[in-house]
Coordinates of N, CA and C in Angstrom, one line a residue:
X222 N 142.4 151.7 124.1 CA 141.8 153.0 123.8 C 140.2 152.8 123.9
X223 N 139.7 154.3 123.9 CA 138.2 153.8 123.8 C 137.1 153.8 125.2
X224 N 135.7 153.3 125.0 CA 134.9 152.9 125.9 C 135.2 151.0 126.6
X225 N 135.6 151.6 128.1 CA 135.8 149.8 128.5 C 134.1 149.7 129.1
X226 N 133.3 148.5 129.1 CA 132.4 147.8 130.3 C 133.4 146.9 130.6
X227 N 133.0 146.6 132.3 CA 133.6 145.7 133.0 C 132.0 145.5 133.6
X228 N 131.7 144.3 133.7 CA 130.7 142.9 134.3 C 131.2 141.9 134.5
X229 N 131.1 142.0 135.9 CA 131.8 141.0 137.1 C 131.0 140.5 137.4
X230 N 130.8 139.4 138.2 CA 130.2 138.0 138.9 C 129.7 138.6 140.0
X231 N 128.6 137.7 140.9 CA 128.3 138.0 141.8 C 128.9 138.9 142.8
X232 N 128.3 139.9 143.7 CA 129.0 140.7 144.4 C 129.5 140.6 145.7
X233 N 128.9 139.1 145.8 CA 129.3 138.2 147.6 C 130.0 137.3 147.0
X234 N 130.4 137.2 146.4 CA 132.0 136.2 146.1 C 133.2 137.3 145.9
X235 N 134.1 136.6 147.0 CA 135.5 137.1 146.6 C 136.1 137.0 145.3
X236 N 135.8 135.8 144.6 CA 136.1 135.5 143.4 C 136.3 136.6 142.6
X237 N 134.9 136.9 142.3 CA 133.5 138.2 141.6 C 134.7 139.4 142.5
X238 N 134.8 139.5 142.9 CA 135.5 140.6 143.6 C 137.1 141.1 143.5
X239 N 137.4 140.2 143.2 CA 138.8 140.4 142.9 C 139.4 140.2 141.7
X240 N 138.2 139.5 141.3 CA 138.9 139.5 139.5 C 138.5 141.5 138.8
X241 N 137.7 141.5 139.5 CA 137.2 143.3 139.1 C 138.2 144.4 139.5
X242 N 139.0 143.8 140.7 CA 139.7 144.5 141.1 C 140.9 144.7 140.6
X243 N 141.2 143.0 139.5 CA 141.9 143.0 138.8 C 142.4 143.7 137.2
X244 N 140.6 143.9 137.2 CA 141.1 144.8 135.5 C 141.4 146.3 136.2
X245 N 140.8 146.7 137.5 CA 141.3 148.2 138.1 C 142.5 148.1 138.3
X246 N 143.0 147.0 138.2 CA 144.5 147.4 138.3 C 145.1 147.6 137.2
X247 N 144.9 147.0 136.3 CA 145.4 147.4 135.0 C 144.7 148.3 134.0
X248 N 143.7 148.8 134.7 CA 143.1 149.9 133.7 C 143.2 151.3 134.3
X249 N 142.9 151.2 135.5 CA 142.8 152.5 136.2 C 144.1 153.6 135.5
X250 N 145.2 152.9 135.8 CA 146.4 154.0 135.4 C 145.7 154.5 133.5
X251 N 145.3 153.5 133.6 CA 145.0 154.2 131.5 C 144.0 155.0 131.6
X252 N 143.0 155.0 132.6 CA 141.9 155.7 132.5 C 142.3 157.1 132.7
X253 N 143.3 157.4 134.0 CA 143.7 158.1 134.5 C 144.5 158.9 133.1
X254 N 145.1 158.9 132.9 CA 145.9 159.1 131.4 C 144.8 159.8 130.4
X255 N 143.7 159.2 130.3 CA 142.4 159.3 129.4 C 142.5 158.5 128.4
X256 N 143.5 157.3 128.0 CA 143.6 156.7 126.9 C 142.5 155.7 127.3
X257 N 141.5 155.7 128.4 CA 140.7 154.6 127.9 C 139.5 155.0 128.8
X258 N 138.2 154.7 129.1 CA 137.0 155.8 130.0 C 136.2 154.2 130.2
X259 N 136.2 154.0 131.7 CA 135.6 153.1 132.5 C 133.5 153.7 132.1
X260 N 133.2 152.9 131.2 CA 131.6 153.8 131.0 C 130.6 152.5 132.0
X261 N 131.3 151.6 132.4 CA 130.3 150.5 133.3 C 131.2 149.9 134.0
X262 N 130.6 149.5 135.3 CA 131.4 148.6 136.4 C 130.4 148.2 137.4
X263 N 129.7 147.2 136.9 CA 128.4 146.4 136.9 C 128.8 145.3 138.0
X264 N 128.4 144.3 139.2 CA 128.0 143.0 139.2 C 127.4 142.5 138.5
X265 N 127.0 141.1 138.6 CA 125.8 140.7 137.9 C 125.2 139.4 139.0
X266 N 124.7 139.7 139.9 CA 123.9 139.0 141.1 C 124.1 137.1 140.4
X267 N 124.3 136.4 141.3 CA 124.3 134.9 141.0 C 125.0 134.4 139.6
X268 N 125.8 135.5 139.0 CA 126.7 135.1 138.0 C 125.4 134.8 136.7
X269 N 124.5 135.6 136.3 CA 123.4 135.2 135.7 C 123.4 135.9 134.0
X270 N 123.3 135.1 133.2 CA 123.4 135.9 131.7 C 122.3 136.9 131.5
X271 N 121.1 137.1 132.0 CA 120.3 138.2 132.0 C 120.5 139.2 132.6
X272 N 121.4 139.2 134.0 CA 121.6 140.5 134.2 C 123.1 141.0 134.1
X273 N 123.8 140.3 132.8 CA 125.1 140.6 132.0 C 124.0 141.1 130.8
X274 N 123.3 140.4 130.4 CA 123.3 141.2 129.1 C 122.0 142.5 129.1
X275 N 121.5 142.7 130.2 CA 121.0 143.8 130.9 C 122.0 145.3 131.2
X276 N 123.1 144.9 131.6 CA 124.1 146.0 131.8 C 124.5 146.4 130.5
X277 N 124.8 145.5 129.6 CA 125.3 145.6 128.4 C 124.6 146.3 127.4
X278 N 123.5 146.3 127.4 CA 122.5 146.9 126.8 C 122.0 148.4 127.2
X279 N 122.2 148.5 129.3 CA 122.3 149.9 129.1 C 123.6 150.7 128.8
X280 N 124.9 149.6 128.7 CA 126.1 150.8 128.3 C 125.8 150.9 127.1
X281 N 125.4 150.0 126.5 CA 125.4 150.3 124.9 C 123.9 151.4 125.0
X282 N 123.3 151.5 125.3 CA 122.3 152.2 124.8 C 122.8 153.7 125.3
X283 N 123.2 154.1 126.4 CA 123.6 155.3 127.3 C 125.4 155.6 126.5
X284 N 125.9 155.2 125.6 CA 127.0 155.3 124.6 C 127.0 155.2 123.5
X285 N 126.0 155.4 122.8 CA 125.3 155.4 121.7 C 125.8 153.9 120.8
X286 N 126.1 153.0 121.5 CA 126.8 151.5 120.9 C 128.2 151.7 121.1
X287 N 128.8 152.8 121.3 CA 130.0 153.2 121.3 C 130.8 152.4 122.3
X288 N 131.4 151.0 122.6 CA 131.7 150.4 123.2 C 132.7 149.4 122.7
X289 N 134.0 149.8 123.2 CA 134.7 149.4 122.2 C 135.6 148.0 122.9
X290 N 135.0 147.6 124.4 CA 135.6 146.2 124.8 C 134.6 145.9 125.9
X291 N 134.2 144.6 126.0 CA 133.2 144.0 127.2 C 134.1 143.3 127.6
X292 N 134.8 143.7 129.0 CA 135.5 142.5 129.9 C 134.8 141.6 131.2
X293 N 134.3 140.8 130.4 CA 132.9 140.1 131.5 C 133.9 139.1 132.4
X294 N 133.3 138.6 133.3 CA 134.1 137.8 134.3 C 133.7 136.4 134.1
X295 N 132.6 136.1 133.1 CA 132.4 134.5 133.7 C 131.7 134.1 131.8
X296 N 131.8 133.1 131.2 CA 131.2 132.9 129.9 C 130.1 132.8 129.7
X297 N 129.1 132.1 131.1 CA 128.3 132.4 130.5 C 127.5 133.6 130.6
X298 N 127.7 134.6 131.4 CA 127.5 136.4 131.4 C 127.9 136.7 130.0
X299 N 129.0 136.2 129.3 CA 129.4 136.9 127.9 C 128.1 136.7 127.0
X300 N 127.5 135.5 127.5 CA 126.7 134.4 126.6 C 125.3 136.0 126.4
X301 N 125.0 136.8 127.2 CA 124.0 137.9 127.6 C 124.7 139.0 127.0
X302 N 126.1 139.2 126.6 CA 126.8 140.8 125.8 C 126.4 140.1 124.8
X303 N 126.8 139.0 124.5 CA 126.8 139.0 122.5 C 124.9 139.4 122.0
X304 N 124.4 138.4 123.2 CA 122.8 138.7 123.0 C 122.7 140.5 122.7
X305 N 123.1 141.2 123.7 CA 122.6 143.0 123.9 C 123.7 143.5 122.5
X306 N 124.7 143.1 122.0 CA 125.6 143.3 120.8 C 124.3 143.1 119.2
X307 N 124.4 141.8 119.8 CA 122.7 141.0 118.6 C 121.9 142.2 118.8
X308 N 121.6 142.3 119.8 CA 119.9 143.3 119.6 C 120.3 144.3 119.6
X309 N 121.5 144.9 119.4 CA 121.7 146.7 119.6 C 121.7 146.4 117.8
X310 N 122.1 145.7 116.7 CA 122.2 145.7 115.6 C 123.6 145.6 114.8
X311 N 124.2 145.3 115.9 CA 125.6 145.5 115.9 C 126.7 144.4 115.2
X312 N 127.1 144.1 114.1 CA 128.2 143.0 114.1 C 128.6 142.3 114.7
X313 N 128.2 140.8 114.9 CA 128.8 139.9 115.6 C 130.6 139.9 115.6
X314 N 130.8 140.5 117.2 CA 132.6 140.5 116.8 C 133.1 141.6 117.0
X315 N 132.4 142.8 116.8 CA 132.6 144.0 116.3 C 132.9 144.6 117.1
X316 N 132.9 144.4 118.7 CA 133.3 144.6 119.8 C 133.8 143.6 120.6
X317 N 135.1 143.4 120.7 CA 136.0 142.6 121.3 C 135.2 142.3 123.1
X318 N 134.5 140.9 123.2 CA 133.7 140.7 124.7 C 134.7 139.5 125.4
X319 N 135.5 139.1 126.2 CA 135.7 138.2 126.5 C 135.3 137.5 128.0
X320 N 135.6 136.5 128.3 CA 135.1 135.8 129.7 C 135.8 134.7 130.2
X321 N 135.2 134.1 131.2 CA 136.2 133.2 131.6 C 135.4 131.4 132.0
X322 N 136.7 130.8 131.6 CA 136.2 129.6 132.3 C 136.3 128.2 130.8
X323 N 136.3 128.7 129.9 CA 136.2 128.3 128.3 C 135.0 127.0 128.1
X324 N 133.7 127.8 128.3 CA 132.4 126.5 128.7 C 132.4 126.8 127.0
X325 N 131.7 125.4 126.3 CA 131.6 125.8 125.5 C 130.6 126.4 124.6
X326 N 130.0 127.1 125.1 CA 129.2 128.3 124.2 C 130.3 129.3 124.2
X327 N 130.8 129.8 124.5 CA 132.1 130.5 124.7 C 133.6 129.9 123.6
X328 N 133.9 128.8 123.8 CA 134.7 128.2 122.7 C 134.0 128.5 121.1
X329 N 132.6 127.9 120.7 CA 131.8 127.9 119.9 C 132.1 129.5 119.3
X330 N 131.6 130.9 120.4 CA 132.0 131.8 119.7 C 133.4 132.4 119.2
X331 N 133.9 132.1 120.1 CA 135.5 132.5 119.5 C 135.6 131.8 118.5
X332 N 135.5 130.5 118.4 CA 135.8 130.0 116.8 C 135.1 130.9 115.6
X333 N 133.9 131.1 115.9 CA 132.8 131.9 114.8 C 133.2 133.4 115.3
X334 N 134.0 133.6 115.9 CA 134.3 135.2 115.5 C 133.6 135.7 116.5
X335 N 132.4 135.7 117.5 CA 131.8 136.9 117.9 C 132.1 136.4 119.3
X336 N 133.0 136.4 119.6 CA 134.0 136.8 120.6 C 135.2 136.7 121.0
X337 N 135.7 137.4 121.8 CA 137.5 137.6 121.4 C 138.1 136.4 122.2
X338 N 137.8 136.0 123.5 CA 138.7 135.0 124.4 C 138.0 134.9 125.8
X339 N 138.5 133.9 126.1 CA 137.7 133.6 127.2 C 139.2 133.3 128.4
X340 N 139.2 133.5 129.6 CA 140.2 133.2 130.4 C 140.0 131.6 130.9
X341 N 141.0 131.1 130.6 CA 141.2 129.8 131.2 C 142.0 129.6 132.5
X342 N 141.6 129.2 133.7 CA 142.6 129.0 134.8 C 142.9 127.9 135.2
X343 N 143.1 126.9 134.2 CA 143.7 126.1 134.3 C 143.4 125.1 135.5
X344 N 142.6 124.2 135.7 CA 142.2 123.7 136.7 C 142.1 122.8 136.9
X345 N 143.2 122.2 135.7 CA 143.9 120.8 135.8 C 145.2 121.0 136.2
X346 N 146.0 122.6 135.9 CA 146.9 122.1 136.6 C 147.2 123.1 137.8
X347 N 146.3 123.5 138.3 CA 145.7 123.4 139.5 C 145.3 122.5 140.5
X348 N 145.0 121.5 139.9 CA 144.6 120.4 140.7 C 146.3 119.6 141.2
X349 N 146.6 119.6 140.2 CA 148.4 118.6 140.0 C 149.0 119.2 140.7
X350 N 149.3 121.0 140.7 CA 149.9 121.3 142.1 C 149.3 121.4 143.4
X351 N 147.9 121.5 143.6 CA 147.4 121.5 145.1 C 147.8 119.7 145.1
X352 N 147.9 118.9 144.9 CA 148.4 117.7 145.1 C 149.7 117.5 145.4
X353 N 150.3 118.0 144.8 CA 152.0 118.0 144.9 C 151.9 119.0 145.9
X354 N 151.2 120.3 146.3 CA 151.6 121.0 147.8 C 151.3 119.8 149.1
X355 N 149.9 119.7 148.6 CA 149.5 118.7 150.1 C 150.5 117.5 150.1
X356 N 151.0 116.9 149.4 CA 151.9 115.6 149.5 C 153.1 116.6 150.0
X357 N 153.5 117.4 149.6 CA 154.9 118.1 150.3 C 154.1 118.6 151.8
X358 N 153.2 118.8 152.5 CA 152.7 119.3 153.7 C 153.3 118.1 154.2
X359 N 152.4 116.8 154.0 CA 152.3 116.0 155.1 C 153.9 115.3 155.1
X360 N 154.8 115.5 153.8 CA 155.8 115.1 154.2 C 157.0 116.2 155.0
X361 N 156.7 116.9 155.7 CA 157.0 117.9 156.0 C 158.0 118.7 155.4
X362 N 157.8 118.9 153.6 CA 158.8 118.9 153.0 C 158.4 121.1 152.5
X363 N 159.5 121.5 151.6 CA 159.0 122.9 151.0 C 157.8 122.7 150.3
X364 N 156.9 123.4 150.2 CA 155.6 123.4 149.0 C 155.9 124.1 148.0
X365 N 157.5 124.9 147.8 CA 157.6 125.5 146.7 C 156.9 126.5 146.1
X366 N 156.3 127.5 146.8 CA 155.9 128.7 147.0 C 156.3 129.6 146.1
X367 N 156.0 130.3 145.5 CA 156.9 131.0 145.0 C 156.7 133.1 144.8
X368 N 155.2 132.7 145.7 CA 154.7 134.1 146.6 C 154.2 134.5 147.7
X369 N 153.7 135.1 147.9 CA 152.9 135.2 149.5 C 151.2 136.0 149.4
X370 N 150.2 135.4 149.6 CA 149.1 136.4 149.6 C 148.6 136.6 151.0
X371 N 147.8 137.7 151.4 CA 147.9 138.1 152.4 C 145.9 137.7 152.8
X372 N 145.5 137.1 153.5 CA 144.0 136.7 153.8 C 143.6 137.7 154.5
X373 N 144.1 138.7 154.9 CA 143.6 139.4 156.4 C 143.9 139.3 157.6
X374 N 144.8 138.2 157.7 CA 145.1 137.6 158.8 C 146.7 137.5 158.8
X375 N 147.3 137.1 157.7 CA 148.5 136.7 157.9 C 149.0 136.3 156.3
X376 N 150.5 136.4 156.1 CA 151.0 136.1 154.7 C 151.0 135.0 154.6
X377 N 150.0 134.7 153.4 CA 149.9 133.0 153.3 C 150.8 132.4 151.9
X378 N 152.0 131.9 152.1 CA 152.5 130.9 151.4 C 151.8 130.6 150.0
X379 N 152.2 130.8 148.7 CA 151.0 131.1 147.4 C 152.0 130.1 146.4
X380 N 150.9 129.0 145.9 CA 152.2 128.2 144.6 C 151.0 128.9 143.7
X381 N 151.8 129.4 142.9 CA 150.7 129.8 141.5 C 150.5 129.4 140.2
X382 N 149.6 128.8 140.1 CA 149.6 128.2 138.8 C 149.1 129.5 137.5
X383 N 149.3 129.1 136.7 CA 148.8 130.1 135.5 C 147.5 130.4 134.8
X384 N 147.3 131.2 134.4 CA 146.2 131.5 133.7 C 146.1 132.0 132.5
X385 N 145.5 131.4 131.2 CA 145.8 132.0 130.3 C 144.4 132.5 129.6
X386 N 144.8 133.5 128.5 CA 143.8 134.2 127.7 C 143.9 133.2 126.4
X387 N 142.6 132.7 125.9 CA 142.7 131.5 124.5 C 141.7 132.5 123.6
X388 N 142.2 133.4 123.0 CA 141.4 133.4 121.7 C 141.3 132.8 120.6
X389 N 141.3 133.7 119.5 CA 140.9 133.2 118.2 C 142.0 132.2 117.9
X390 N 143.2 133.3 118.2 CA 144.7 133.1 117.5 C 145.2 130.9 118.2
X391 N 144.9 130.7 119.8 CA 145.1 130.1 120.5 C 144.1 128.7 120.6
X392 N 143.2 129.4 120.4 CA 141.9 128.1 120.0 C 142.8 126.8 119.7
X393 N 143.1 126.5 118.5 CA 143.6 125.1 118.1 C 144.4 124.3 118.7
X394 N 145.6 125.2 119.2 CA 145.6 124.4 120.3 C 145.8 124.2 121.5
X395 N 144.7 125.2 122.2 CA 143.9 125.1 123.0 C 143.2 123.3 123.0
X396 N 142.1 123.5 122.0 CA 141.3 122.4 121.4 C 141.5 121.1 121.5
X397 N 143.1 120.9 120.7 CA 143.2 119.7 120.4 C 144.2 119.2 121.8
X398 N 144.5 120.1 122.3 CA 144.8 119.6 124.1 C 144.5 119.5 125.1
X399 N 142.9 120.1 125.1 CA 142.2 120.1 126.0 C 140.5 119.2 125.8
X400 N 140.7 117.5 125.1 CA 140.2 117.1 124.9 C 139.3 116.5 125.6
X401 N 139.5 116.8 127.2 CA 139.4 116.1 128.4 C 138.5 117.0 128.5
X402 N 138.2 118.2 127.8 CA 137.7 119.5 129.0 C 136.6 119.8 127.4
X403 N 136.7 119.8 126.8 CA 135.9 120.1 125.6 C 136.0 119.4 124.6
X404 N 135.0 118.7 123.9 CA 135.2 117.4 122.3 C 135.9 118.3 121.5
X405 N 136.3 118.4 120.5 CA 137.0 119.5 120.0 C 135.8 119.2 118.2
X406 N 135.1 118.2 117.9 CA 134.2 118.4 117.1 C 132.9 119.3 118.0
X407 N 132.9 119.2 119.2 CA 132.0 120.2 119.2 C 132.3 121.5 119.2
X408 N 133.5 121.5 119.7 CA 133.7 123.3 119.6 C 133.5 123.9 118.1
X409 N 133.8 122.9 116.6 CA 133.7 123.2 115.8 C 132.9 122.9 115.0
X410 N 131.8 122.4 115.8 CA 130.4 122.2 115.4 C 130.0 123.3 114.5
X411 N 130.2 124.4 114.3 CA 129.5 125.2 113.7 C 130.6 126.0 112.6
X412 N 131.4 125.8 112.3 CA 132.9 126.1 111.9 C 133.5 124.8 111.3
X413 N 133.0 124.5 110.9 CA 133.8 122.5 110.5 C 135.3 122.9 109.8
X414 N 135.2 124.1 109.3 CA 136.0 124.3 108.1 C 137.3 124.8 108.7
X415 N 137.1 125.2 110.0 CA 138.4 126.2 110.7 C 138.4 124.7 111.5
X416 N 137.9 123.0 111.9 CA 138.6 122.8 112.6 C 140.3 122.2 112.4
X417 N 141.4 122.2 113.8 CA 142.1 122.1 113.2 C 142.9 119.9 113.4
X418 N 143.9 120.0 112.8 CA 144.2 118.5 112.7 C 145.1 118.2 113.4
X419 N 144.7 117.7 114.7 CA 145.7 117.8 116.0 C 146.7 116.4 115.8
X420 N 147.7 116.4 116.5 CA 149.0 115.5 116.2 C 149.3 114.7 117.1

């Protein structure tokens, strides 16, 4: 429900481009409905936190703050909404912003509340299946596919690995599993009290 911003990544990356195309696909029908009103649908040139938290500041200024979800594309662009959230006067939190990639300034806030989740794509086990495809290539064996995406050229053969949303609720253990990818004393460097006691 509500006011969405969407701030996406550079506008010469397919990346930047299709992740945008991805909340249109899941928002558009709601907008359409009116249960929810597209008020920004920004790039942000070079994936850069000043000109995320530049957009952010004019939806929030041109909606009177009235902004009731920041879906940014990349953490540290989020790192520029919480700033324009800070200087509009607004409650850290108080608008659900998330992003992706789980760097940790992004970890840091989800633990502290002023922000909702960051998208993780998994890119460790991304790496395990492009490994296991390329070893099934050369042995001329199935790559176990289990869709087809289409390049413009031709249906290309797709193993999909997952992607998940880690917020507040997911953090711990997120954290204590992903110790390869973030210390888990520093994500709760500023939180000592929420961290948790992994097993």
């Amino acid at each position: 429900k509500g006011n969405y911003a969407l701030i996406g990544g550079d506008p010469g990356q397919t990346g930047s481009t299709q992740m945008q195309e991805g909340y249109h696909q899941v928002l558009d029908p709601l907008a359409e409905k009116g249960e929810i009103k597209i008020v920004l649908d920004q790039f942000s040139s070079g994936w850069k936190t000043e000109a995320a938290q530049a957009h952010a500041e004019n939806a929030l200024t041109q909606n009177d703050n009235k902004i009731d979800a920041f879906l940014v594309s990349y953490d540290g662009m989020s790192v520029g909404v919480m700033q324009a959230v800070d200087g509009a006067g607004l409650a850290p939190g108080s608008i659900p912003i998330t992003g992706q990639d789980m760097e940790l300034a992004a970890a840091q806030a989800i633990v502290e509340g002023r922000m909702f989740g960051s998208v993780w794509p998994a890119p460790d086990e991304m790496a395990v299946a492009g490994a296991k495809t390329a070893i099934a290539m050369a042995q001329c064996q199935d790559i176990g596919a289990t869709d087809k995406i289409n390049n413009n050229a031709a249906d290309i053969p797709w193993v999909k690995t997952p992607i998940y949303l880690v917020s507040g609720k997911e953090m711990p253990e997120f954290a204590c599993s992903h110790q390869h990818w973030l210390g888990i004393d520093e994500v709760y460097k500023n939180a000592p009290d929420k961290k948790p006691t992994c097993q």
